[in-house]
Coordinates of N, CA, C and O in Angstrom, one line a residue:
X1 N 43.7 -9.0 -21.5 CA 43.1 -10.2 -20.8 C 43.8 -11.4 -21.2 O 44.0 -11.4 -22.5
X2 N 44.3 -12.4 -20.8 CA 45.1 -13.2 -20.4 C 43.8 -14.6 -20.9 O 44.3 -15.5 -21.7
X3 N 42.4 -14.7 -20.4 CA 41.7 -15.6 -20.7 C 40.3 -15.4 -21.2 O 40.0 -14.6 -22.1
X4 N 39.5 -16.3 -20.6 CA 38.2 -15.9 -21.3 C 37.5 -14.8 -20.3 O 37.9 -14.6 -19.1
X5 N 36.6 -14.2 -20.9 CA 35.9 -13.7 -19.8 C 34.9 -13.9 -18.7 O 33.8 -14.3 -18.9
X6 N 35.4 -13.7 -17.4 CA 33.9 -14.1 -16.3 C 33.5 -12.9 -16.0 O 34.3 -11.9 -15.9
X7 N 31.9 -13.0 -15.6 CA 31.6 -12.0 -15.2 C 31.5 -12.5 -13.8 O 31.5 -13.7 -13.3
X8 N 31.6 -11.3 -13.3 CA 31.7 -11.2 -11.5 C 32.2 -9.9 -11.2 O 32.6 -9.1 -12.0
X9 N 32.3 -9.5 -9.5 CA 33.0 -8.5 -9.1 C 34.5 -8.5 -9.7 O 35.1 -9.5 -10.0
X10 N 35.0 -6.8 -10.0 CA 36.8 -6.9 -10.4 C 37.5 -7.4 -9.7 O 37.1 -7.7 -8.6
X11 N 39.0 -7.8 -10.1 CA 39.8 -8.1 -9.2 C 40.0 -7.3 -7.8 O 39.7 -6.1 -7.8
X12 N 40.4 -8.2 -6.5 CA 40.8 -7.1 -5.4 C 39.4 -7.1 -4.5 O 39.3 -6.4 -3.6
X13 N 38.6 -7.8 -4.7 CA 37.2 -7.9 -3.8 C 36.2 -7.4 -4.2 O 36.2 -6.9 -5.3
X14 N 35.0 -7.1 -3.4 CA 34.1 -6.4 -3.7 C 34.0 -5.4 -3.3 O 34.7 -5.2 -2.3
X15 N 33.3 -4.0 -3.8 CA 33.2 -2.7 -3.4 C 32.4 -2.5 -2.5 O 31.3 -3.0 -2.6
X16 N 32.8 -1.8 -1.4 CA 32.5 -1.4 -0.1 C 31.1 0.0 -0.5 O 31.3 1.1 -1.0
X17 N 29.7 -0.8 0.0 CA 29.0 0.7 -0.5 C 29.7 1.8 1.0 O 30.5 1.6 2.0
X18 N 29.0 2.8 0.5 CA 29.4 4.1 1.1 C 28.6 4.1 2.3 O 27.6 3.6 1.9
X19 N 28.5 4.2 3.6 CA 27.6 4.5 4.5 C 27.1 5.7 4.2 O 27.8 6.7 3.8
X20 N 25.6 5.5 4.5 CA 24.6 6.3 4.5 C 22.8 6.3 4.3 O 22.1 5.3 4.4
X21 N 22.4 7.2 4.1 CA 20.9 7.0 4.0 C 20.8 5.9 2.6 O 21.6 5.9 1.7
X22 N 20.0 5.4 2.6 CA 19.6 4.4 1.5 C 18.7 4.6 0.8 O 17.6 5.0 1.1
X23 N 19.3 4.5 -0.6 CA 17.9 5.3 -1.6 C 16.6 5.0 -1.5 O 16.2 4.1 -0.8
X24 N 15.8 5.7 -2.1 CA 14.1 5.3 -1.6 C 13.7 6.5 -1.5 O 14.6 7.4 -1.4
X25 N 12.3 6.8 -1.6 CA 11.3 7.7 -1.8 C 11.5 8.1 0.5 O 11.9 7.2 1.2
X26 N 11.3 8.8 0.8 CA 11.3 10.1 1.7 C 10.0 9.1 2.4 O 9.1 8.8 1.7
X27 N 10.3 8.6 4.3 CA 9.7 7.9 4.5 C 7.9 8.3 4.9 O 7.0 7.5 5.2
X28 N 7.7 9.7 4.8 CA 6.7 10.3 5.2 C 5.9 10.3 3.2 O 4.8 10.7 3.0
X29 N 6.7 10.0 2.4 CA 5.3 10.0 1.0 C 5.1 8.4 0.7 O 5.5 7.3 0.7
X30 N 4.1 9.3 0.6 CA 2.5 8.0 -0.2 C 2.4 8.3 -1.3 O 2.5 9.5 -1.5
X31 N 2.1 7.7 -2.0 CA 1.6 7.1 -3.2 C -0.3 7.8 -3.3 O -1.2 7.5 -2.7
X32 N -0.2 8.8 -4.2 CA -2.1 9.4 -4.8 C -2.0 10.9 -4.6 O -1.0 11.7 -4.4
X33 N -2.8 11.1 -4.6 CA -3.2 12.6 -4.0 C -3.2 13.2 -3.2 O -3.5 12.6 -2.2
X34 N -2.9 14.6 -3.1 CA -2.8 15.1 -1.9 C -3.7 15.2 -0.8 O -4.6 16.1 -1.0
X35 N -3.8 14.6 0.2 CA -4.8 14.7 1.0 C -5.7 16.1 0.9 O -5.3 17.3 0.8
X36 N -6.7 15.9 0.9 CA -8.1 16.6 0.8 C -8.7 16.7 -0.5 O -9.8 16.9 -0.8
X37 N -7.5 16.3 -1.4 CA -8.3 16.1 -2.6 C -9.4 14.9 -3.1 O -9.6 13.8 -2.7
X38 N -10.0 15.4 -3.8 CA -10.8 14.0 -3.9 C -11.5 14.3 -5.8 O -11.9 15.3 -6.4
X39 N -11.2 13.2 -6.2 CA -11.6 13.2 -7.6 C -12.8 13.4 -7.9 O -13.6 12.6 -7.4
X40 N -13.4 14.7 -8.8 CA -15.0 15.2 -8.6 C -15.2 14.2 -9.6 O -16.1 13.5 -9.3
X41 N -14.6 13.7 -10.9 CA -15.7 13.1 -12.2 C -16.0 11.9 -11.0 O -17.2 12.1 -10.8
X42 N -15.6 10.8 -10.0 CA -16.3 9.7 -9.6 C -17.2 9.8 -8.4 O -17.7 8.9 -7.8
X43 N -17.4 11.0 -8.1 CA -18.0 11.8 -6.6 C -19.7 10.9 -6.8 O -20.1 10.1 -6.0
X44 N -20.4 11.1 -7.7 CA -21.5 10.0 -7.8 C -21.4 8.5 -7.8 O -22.4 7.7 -7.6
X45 N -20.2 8.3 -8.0 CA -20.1 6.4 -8.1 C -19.6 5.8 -6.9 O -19.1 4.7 -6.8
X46 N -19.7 7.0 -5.5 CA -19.1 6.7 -4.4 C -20.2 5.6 -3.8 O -21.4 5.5 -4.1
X47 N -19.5 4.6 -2.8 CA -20.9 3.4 -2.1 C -20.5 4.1 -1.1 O -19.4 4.7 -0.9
X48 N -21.9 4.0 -0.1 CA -21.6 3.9 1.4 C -20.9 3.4 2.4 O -20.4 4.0 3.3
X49 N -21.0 2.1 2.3 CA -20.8 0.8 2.7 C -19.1 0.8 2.7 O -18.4 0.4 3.7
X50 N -18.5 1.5 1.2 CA -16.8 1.5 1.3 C -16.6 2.8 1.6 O -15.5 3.0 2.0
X51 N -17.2 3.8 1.6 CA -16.9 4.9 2.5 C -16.8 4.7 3.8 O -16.0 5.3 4.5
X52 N -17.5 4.0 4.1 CA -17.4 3.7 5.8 C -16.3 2.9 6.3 O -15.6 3.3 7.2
X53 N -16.1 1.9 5.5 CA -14.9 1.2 5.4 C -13.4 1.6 5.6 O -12.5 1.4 6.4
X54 N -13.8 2.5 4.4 CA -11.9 3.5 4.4 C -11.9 4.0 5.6 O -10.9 3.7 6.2
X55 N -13.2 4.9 6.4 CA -12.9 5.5 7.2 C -12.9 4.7 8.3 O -12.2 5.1 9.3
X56 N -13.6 3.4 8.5 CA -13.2 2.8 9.5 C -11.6 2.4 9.7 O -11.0 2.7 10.7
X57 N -11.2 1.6 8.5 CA -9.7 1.6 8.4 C -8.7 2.6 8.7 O -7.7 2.1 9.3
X58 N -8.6 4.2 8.3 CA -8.2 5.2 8.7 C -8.6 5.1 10.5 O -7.6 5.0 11.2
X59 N -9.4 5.2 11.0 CA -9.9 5.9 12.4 C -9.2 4.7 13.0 O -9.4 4.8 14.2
X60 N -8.2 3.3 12.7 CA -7.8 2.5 13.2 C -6.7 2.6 13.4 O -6.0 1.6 13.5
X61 N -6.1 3.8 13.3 CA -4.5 4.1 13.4 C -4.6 4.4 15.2 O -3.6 4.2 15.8
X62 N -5.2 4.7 15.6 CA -5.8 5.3 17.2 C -5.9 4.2 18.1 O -5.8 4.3 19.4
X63 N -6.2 2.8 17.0 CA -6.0 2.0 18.1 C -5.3 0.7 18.7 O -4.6 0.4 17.8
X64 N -5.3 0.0 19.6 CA -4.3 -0.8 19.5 C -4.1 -1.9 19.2 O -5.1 -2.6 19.6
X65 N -3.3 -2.5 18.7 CA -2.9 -3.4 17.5 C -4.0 -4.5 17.4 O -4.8 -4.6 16.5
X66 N -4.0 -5.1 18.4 CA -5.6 -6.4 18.9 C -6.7 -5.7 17.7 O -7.2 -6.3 16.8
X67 N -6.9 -4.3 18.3 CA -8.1 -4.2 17.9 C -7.9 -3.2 16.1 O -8.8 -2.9 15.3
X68 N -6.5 -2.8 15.9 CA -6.9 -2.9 14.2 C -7.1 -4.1 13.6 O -7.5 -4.2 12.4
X69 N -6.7 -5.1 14.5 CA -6.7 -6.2 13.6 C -8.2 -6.6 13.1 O -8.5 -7.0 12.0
X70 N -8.8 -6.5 14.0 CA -9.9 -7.0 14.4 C -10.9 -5.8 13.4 O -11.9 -6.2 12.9
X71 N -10.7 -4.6 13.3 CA -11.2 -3.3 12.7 C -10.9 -3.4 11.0 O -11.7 -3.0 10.2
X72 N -9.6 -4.0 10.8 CA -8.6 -4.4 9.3 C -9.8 -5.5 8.7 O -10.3 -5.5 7.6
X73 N -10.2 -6.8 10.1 CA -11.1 -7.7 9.5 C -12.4 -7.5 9.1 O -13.0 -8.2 8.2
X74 N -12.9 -6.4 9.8 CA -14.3 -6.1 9.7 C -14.3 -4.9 8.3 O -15.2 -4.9 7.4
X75 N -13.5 -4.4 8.5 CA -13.6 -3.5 7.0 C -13.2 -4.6 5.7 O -13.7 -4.4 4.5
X76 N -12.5 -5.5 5.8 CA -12.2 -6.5 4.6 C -13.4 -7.1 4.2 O -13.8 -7.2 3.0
X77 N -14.2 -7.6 5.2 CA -15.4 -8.4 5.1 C -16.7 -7.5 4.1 O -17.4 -7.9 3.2
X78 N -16.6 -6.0 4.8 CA -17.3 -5.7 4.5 C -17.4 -5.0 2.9 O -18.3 -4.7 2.2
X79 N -15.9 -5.0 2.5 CA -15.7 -4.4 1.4 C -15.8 -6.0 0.3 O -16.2 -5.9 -0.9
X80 N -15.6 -7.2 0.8 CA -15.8 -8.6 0.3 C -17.3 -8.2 -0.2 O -17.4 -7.9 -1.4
X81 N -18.2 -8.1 0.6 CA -19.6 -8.5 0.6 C -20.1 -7.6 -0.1 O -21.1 -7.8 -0.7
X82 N -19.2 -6.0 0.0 CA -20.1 -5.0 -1.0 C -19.6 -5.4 -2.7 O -20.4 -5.4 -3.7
X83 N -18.3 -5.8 -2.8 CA -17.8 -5.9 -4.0 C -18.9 -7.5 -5.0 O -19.2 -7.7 -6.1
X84 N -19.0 -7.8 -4.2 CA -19.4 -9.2 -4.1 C -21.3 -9.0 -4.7 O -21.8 -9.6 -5.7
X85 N -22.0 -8.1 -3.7 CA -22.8 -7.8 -4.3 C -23.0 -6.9 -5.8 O -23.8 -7.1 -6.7
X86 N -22.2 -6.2 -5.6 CA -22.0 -5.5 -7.1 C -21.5 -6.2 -8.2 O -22.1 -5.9 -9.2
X87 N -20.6 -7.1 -8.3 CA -20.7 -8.2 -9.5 C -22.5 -9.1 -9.5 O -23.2 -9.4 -10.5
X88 N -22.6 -9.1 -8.4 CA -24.2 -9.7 -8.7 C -25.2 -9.2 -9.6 O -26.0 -9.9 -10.2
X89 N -25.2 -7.9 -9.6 CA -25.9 -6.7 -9.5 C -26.1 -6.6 -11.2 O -26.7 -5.7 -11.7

């Protein structure tokens, strides 16, 4: 070495990545459990109110965009108001 040191790319430019698929998890996995599973120790500490919720949120994949939005708001509110009462509680 001739001077001080810089950091940066080597001489001669930067490295060309490779074409191709781009790393990352496989675009079909999620994140939890295998569907149908369901955790027995909290099976009693389930609410109604966010049961209904999740599934409202799920059954909104069916519909169209206007109206998840609109299905996205009504499950937020309602999970607001249940959470909301349970700190009260």
């Amino acid at each position: 070495m001739t001077g001080p040191y810089r950091p940066g790319p080597p001489p001669g430019g930067r490295p060309v990545p490779s074409p191709g698929p781009r790393p990352g998890p496989p675009p079909a996995a999620r994140p939890g459990p295998p569907p149908g599973t369901a955790p027995t120790e909290f099976e009693d500490a389930r609410h109604p109110a966010v049961d209904a919720a999740v599934r409202a949120m799920a059954n909104a994949e069916a519909l169209s965009p206007a109206d998840q939005i609109a299905q996205y708001e009504a499950a937020y509110e309602t999970l607001r108001e249940t959470l909301a009462g349970i700190d009260q509680a």
